[in-house]
Short mmCIF file of C-alpha atoms in Angstrom, two decimals:
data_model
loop_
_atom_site.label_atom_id
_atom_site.label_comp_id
_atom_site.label_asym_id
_atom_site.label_seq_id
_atom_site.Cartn_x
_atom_site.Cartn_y
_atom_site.Cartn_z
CA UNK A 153 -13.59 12.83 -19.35
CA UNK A 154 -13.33 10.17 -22.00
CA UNK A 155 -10.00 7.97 -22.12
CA UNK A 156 -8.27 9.64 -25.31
CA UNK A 157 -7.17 7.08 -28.15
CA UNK A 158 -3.72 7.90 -27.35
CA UNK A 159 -3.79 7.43 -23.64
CA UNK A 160 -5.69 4.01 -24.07
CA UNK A 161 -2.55 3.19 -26.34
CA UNK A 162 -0.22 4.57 -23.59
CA UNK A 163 -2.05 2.27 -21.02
CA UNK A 164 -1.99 -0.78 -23.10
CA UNK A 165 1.55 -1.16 -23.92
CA UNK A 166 2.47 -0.19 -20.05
CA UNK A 167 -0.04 -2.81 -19.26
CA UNK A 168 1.66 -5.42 -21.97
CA UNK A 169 4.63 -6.60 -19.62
CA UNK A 170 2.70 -7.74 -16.12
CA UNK A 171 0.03 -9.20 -17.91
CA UNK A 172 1.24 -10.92 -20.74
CA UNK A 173 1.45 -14.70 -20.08
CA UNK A 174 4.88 -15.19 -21.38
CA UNK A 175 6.66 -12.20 -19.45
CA UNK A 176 10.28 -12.63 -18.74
CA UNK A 177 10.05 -12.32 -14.99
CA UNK A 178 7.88 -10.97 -12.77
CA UNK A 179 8.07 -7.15 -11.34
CA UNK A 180 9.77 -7.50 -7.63
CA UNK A 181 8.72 -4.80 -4.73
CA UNK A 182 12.26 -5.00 -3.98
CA UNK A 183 14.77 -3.02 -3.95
CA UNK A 184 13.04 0.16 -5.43
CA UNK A 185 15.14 1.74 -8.36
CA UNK A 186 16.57 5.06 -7.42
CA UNK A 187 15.25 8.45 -9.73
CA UNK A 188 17.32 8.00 -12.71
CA UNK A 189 16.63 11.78 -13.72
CA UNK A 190 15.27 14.75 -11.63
CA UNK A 191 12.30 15.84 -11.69
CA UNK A 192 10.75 19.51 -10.96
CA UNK A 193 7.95 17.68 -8.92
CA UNK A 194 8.52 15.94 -6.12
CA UNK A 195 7.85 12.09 -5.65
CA UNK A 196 5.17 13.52 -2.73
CA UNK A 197 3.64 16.19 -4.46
CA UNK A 198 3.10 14.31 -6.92
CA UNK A 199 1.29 11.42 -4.61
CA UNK A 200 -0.22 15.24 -3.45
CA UNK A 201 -1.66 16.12 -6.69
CA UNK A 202 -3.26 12.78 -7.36
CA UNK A 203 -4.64 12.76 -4.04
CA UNK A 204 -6.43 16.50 -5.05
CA UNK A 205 -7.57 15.83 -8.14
CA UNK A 206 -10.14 12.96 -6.63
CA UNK A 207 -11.01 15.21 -3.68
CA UNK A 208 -14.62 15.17 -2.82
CA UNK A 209 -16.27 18.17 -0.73
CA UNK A 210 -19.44 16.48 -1.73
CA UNK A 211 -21.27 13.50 -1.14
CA UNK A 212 -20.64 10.51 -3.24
CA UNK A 213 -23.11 7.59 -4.85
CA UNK A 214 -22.50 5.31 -7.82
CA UNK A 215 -23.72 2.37 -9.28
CA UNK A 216 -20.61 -0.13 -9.63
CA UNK A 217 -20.87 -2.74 -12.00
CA UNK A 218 -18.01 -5.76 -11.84
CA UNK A 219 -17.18 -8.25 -14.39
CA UNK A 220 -14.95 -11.21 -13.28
CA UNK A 221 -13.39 -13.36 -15.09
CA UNK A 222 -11.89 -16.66 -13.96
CA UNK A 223 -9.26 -18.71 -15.67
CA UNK A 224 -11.14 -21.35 -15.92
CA UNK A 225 -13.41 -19.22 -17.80
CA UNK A 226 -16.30 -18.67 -15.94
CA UNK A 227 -17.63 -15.37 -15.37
CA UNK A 228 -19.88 -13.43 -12.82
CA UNK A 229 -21.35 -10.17 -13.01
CA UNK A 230 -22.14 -7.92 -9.90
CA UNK A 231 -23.68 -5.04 -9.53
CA UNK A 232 -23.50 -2.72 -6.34
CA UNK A 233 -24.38 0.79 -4.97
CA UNK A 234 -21.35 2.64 -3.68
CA UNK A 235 -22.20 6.02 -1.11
CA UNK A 236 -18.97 7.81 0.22
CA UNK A 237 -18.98 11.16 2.78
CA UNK A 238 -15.29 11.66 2.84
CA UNK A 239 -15.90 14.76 5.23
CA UNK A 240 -16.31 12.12 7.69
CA UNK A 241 -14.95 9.07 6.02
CA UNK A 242 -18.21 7.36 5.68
CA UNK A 243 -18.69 4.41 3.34
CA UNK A 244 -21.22 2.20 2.52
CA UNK A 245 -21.52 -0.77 -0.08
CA UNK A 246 -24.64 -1.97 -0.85
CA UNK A 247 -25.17 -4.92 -3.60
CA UNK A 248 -28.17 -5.17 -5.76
CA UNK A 249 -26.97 -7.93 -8.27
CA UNK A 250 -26.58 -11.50 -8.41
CA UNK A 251 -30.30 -12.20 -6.93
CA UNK A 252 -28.66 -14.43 -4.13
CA UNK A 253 -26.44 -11.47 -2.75
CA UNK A 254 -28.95 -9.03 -2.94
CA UNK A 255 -29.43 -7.30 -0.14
CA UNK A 256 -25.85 -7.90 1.41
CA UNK A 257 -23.15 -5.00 1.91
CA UNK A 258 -20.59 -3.30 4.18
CA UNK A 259 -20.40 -0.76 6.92
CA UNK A 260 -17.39 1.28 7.92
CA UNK A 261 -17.62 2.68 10.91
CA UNK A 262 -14.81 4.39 12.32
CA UNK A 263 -12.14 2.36 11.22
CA UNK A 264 -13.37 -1.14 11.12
CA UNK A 265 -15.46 -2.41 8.12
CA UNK A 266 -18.40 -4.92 8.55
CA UNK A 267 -19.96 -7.30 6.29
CA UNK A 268 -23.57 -7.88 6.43
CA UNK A 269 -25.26 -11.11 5.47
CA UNK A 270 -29.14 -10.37 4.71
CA UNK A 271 -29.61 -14.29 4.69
CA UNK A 272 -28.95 -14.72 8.42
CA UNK A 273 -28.70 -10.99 9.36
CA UNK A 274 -25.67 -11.25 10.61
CA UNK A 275 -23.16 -8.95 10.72
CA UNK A 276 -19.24 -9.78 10.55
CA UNK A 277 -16.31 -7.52 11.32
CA UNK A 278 -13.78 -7.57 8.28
CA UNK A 279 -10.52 -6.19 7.66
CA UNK A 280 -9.35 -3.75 4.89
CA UNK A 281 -7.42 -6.32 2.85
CA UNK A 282 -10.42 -7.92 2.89
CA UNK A 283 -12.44 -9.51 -0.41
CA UNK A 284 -15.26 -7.33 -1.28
CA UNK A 285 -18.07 -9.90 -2.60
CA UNK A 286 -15.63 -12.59 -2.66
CA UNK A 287 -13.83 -10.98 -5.28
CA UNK A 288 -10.12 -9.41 -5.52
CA UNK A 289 -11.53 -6.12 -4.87
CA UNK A 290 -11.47 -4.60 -1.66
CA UNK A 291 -12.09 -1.55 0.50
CA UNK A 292 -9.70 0.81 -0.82
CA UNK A 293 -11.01 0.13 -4.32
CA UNK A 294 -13.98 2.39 -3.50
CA UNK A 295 -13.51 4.58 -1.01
CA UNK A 296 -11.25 8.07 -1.26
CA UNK A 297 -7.86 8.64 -2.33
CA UNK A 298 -5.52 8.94 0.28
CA UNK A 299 -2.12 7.62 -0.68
CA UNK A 300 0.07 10.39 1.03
CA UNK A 301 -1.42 9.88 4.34
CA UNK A 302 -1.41 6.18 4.16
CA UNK A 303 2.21 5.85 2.40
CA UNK A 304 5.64 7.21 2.04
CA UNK A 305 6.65 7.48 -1.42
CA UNK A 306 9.59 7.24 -3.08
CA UNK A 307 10.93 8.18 -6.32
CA UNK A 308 11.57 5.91 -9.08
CA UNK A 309 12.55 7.95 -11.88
CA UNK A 310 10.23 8.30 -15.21
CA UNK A 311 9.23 5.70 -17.77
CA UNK A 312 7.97 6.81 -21.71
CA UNK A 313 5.71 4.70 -22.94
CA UNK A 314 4.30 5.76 -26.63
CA UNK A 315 6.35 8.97 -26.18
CA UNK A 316 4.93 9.79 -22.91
CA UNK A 317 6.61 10.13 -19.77
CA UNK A 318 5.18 8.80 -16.39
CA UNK A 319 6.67 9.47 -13.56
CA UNK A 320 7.39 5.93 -11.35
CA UNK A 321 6.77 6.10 -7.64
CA UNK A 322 7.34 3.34 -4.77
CA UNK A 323 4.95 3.65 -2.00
CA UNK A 324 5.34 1.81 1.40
CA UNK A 325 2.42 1.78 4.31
CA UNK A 326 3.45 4.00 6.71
CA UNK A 327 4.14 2.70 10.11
CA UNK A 328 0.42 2.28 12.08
CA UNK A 329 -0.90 2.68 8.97
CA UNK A 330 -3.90 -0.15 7.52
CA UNK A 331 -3.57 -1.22 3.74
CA UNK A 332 -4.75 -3.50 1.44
CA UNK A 333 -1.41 -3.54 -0.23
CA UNK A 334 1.65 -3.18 2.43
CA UNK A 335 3.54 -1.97 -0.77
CA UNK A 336 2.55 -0.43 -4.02
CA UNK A 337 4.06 0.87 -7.49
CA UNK A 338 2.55 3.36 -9.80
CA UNK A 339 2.62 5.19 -12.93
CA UNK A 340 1.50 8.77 -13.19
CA UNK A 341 0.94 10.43 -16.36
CA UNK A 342 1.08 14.41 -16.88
CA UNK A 343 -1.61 15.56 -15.79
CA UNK A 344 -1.39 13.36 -12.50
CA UNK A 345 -3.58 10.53 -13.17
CA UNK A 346 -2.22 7.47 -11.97
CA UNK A 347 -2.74 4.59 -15.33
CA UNK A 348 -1.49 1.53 -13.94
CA UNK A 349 -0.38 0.77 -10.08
CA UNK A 350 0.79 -2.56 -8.88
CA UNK A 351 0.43 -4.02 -5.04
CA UNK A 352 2.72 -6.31 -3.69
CA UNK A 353 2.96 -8.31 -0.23
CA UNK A 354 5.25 -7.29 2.34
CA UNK A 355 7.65 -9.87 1.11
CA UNK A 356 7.65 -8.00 -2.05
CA UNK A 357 5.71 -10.82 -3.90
CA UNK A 358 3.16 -9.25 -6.82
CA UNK A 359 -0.38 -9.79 -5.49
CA UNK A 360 -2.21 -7.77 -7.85
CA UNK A 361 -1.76 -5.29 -11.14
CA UNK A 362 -4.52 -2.73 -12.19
CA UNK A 363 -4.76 -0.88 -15.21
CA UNK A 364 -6.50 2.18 -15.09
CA UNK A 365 -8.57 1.93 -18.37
CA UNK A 366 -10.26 5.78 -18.37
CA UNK A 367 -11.42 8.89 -15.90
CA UNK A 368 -14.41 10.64 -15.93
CA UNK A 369 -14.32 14.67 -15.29
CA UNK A 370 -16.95 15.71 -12.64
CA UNK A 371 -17.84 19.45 -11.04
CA UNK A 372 -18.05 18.99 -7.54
CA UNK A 373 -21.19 21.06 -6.41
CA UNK A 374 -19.72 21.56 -2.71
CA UNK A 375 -16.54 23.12 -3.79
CA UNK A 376 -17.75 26.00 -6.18
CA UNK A 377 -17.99 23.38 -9.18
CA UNK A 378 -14.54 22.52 -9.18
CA UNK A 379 -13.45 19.70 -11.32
CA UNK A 380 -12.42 16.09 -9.92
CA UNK A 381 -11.21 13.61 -11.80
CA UNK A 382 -12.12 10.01 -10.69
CA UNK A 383 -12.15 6.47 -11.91
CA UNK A 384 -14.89 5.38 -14.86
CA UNK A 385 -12.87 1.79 -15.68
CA UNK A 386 -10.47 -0.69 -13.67
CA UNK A 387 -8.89 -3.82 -15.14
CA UNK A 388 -7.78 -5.43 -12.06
CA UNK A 389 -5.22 -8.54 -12.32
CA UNK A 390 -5.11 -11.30 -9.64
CA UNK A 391 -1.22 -12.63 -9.70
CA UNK A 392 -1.97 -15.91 -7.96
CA UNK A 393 -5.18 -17.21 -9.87
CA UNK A 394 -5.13 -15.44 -13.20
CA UNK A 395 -8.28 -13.73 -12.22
CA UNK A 396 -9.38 -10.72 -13.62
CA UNK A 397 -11.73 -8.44 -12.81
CA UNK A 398 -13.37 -5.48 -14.67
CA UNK A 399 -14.67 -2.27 -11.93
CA UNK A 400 -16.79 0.28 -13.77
CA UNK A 401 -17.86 3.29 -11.88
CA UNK A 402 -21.29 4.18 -13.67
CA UNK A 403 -24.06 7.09 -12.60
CA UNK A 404 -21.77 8.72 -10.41
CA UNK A 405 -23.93 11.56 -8.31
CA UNK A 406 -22.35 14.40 -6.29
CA UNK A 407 -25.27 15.29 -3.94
CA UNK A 408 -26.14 15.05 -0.20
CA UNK A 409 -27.02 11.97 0.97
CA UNK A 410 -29.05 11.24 3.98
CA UNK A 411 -26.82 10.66 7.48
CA UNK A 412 -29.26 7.16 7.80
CA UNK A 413 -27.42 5.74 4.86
CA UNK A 414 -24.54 4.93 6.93
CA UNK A 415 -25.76 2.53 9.49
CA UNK A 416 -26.83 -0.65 9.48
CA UNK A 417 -30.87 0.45 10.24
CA UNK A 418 -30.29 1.32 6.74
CA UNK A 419 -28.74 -1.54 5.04
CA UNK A 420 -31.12 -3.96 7.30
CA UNK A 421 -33.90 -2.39 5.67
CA UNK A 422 -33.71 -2.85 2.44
CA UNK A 423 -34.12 -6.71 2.47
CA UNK A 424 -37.36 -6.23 4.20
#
């Protein structure tokens, strides 16, 4: 599904405040706002809905292409193949671009994530909040969507922006729980896409804002050709640096992949 004109307007002037250079003050973690208004939904089924409308029965492969942008201006481009079995939580992350990273990728297995460097074959145990290719993406980035089982939410009320509403929602990890962001805020439109979502540090400090630029509709094959709705473009916003960072999900495939993709016989192999 193609970003509409009006939702890229929608997204643009909610994304006008946290990334604008000269912004007033900064967006604390703090103190979440109660609901100002109440809503037929609640703050968790909503969470719910956004979880079930990127649901994969399916297999999952895509080729991710990355963009970053420094603030010293320098720029790097990266390209990667993604594979996902969220029936068992698999993931693999396998980069094909720059020529000197070739080769490289990540592992999870079980709940730890490893990093493999085809240079030395070596492979390093890394943590969720982890850089993926030294960049300010990170595990959760690509894998499934599972906010209501990693967070409790709480409601924040609605925003209009552009004469939409969004509804607001304050998620915190829940206890035992592993995130990349101990806190987050996001904005979900109507039809329960979130378009912008902010992570903060458990001090509340911002750590990074990402603007959810479009979605792509996709029949999944494994569940009767129902329709998911996931990710095509990601502005992502490093607080600290300046850095940003563009995540495009391109030639995404819903089709069973081969169990050897997710080990590292696999991943070892294809720098041979």
């Amino acid at each position: 599904m193609q970003t509409s004109i009006r939702r890229l307007a929608v997204m643009f002037a909610l994304s006008l405040a946290p990334l604008a250079p000269a912004a007033p003050k900064e967006e604390k973690a703090a103190e979440p706002k109660a609901a100002e208004s109440k809503a037929a939904v609640s703050a968790e089924e909503v969470i719910r809905r956004v979880d079930a409308r990127m649901a994969l029965k399916s297999d999952f492969k895509s080729t991710v292409r990355l963009r970053e942008k420094r603030k010293d201006g320098t720029e790097a481009l990266l390209e990667m193949l993604v594979f996902r079995r969220d029936s068992s939580k698999d993931l693999l992350i396998y980069i094909t671009k720059p020529r000197n990273m070739a080769g490289g990728g990540y592992l999870r297995i079980g709940r730890n994530l490893w990093e493999y460097d085809p240079s030395v074959g070596h492979w390093q145990r890394t943590t969720s909040r982890g850089n993926i290719v030294n960049t300010i993406s990170c595990e959760e980035d690509f894998d499934r969507s599972h906010l209501l089982e990693t967070y409790e939410v709480q409601d924040e009320g609605e925003e209009t922006a552009a004469g939409t509403k969004f509804r607001k929602l304050f998620l915190k990890v829940r206890p035992g729980m592993e995130a990349s962001f101990p806190q987050l805020r996001v904005w979900v439109d109507p039809d329960y896409n979130i378009v912008k979502r902010v992570g903060y540090a458990p001090s509340g400090r911002t750590l990074r804002t990402d603007v959810i630029r479009g979605y792509q509709k996709i029949l999944d094959p494994a569940a009767e050709n129902r329709p998911v709705y996931l990710m095509r473009e990601v502005l992502e916003v490093e607080e600290a640096e300046g850095t940003q960072l563009t995540v495009r999900y391109d030639e995404v495939e819903l089709a069973p992949l081969s169990p050897n993709i997710f080990t590292k016989t696999w991943l070892e192999g294809r720098f041979r």
